[in-house]
Amino acid sequence: MKERLQNRKSDSSNFIVLLFIVGYLLMDFLPSFKTIERYSPQFLYLALVNIVIGVYCYCNPKIVSQNLISIYRNSTVLKIYTAFLFFCAISIITASNVSLAVVAFSKLLIIFCVFLNLTVLLYNRLDLLFKIAFIVGISMLIQSSLILFDFSKTLDLSTIKGNSGNVNILAASFNIKIPFLILGIIHFSNW
């Protein structure tokens, strides 16, 4: 009975983690809302997802492992990036355009929080890797289909950017997802 209850908690916790991963992947499908800069709604969305994950981690403190905190403390890369963020925050004082500096700093901070949230959510959850690869593959298939559909309507190369700002950001987005896609293809090759 106790083991069955722990399995249910683990399954529900894994399901919530997968929902958060899907939440991050939905950023690629956000409409531009006819804004001048396409990134602003996406960073706002990322900030909201980060807040929801932060509240979830605060309400479930068992998720944040003490081992992970010690890894954070010993990580040189994390210390360097934290120092970088600190110097960026100080540079806001001397910026000629303070509002632009605050916006740029907030984007760096949001991406840092995405990294921290993903490490907290995925720590010791190697069993979810293949499910995440499958979800990323579905996301890439849908995103590629939408982009090719838009391109086929106009045959204009400038439409090959999806909801990202330009084709380079779209390519970077796909390049981040390709290792998951390859992992999924290798794992699910019997399909």
XYZ file of C-alpha atoms in Angstrom:
191
model
C 0.000 0.000 0.000
C 2.779 2.412 0.960
C 4.726 1.541 -2.193
C 1.633 2.111 -4.347
C 1.125 5.537 -2.756
C 4.759 6.471 -3.449
C 4.365 5.337 -7.075
C 1.280 7.534 -7.448
C 3.138 10.521 -5.994
C 6.061 9.844 -8.310
C 3.761 9.480 -11.333
C 1.899 12.690 -10.548
C 5.172 14.519 -9.928
C 6.560 13.249 -13.250
C 3.364 14.303 -15.004
C 3.653 17.810 -13.552
C 7.286 18.028 -14.677
C 6.259 16.994 -18.188
C 3.513 19.634 -18.136
C 6.116 22.272 -17.267
C 8.317 21.061 -20.143
C 5.322 21.364 -22.469
C 4.734 24.838 -21.021
C 8.250 25.861 -21.995
C 7.836 24.362 -25.471
C 4.565 26.246 -26.028
C 6.611 29.430 -26.203
C 7.378 28.603 -29.844
C 3.679 28.727 -30.684
C 2.779 32.043 -29.073
C 1.336 34.596 -31.478
C 3.270 37.820 -31.960
C 0.295 39.961 -30.821
C 1.358 42.414 -33.559
C 4.181 43.751 -31.416
C 7.191 45.467 -32.931
C 9.550 43.023 -31.266
C 8.408 39.400 -31.307
C 10.530 38.413 -28.298
C 8.740 40.525 -25.703
C 5.593 38.366 -25.384
C 7.777 35.257 -25.344
C 9.923 36.565 -22.488
C 6.793 37.611 -20.602
C 5.422 34.098 -21.094
C 8.726 32.568 -19.915
C 8.649 34.798 -16.832
C 5.118 33.626 -16.030
C 6.085 29.958 -16.468
C 9.124 30.552 -14.238
C 6.895 32.070 -11.561
C 4.487 29.124 -11.705
C 7.388 26.663 -11.412
C 8.863 28.705 -8.565
C 5.551 28.608 -6.673
C 5.317 24.859 -7.330
C 8.845 24.329 -5.954
C 8.080 26.555 -2.956
C 4.908 24.601 -2.160
C 6.756 21.274 -2.621
C 10.167 21.803 -0.994
C 11.033 18.108 -1.283
C 11.592 18.687 -5.003
C 14.693 20.784 -4.366
C 17.287 18.234 -3.354
C 20.074 19.135 -0.929
C 22.494 17.414 -3.314
C 21.432 19.818 -6.049
C 22.058 22.805 -3.782
C 25.558 21.541 -3.029
C 26.134 21.063 -6.773
C 25.036 24.669 -7.319
C 27.442 25.871 -4.627
C 30.370 24.015 -6.175
C 29.594 24.878 -9.809
C 32.156 27.225 -11.328
C 29.942 27.955 -14.330
C 27.060 28.971 -12.082
C 29.343 31.230 -10.032
C 30.697 32.886 -13.192
C 27.213 33.452 -14.600
C 26.008 34.831 -11.267
C 28.968 37.228 -11.253
C 28.110 38.183 -14.829
C 24.520 38.933 -13.797
C 25.798 40.969 -10.849
C 28.001 43.117 -13.092
C 25.139 43.509 -15.566
C 22.923 44.746 -12.737
C 25.588 47.244 -11.652
C 26.002 48.465 -15.235
C 22.348 49.531 -15.264
C 23.350 52.469 -13.054
C 25.716 53.853 -15.690
C 23.600 52.989 -18.748
C 22.627 55.839 -21.028
C 19.278 54.167 -21.711
C 18.217 52.716 -18.364
C 14.942 51.222 -19.596
C 16.716 49.283 -22.340
C 19.335 48.084 -19.842
C 16.630 46.884 -17.434
C 14.850 45.014 -20.238
C 18.091 43.348 -21.363
C 18.960 42.434 -17.769
C 15.505 40.995 -17.176
C 15.898 38.787 -20.268
C 19.226 37.464 -18.956
C 17.637 36.846 -15.561
C 14.650 35.034 -17.088
C 16.930 32.680 -19.040
C 18.962 32.052 -15.871
C 15.753 31.165 -14.033
C 14.748 28.806 -16.871
C 18.076 27.003 -16.445
C 17.654 26.771 -12.664
C 14.053 25.595 -12.941
C 14.923 22.906 -15.476
C 17.766 21.596 -13.341
C 15.511 21.464 -10.279
C 12.685 19.764 -12.175
C 14.859 17.234 -14.000
C 17.303 16.382 -11.207
C 17.362 12.580 -10.721
C 14.647 12.077 -13.337
C 16.592 10.344 -16.067
C 13.573 8.117 -16.677
C 11.718 11.115 -18.146
C 14.341 11.742 -20.821
C 12.686 9.586 -23.481
C 9.266 11.084 -22.786
C 10.765 14.565 -23.091
C 12.429 13.524 -26.353
C 9.047 12.364 -27.654
C 7.359 15.621 -26.624
C 10.158 17.684 -28.213
C 9.823 15.630 -31.411
C 6.076 16.284 -31.569
C 6.725 19.986 -30.930
C 9.313 20.147 -33.736
C 6.988 18.323 -36.125
C 4.130 20.741 -35.458
C 6.391 23.791 -35.605
C 8.044 22.672 -38.849
C 4.667 21.898 -40.417
C 3.305 25.339 -39.526
C 6.392 27.075 -40.910
C 6.322 25.074 -44.141
C 2.588 25.723 -44.503
C 3.134 29.484 -44.170
C 6.010 29.290 -46.641
C 3.928 27.344 -49.172
C 1.223 30.040 -49.139
C 3.559 32.906 -50.030
C 6.801 31.260 -51.244
C 8.552 34.110 -49.469
C 11.764 33.162 -47.685
C 11.157 35.832 -45.039
C 8.265 33.743 -43.683
C 10.695 31.011 -42.621
C 11.022 32.321 -39.110
C 7.919 31.066 -37.378
C 7.147 33.003 -34.231
C 10.799 33.767 -33.626
C 12.349 37.069 -34.610
C 14.263 35.773 -37.591
C 15.522 32.634 -39.273
C 18.687 32.565 -37.135
C 16.724 32.385 -33.884
C 14.508 29.691 -35.404
C 17.624 27.716 -36.391
C 19.048 28.087 -32.886
C 15.751 26.886 -31.431
C 15.805 23.821 -33.681
C 19.480 23.142 -32.926
C 18.756 23.016 -29.203
C 16.014 20.461 -29.845
C 17.901 18.254 -32.341
C 19.769 16.156 -29.701
C 16.426 15.283 -28.105
C 15.060 14.411 -31.532
C 18.024 12.129 -32.288
C 17.677 10.484 -28.873
C 13.977 9.912 -29.525
C 14.635 8.487 -32.997
C 17.225 6.081 -31.614
C 15.050 5.014 -28.676
C 11.775 4.700 -30.602
C 13.351 3.250 -33.764
C 11.304 0.039 -33.422
C 8.172 2.114 -34.120
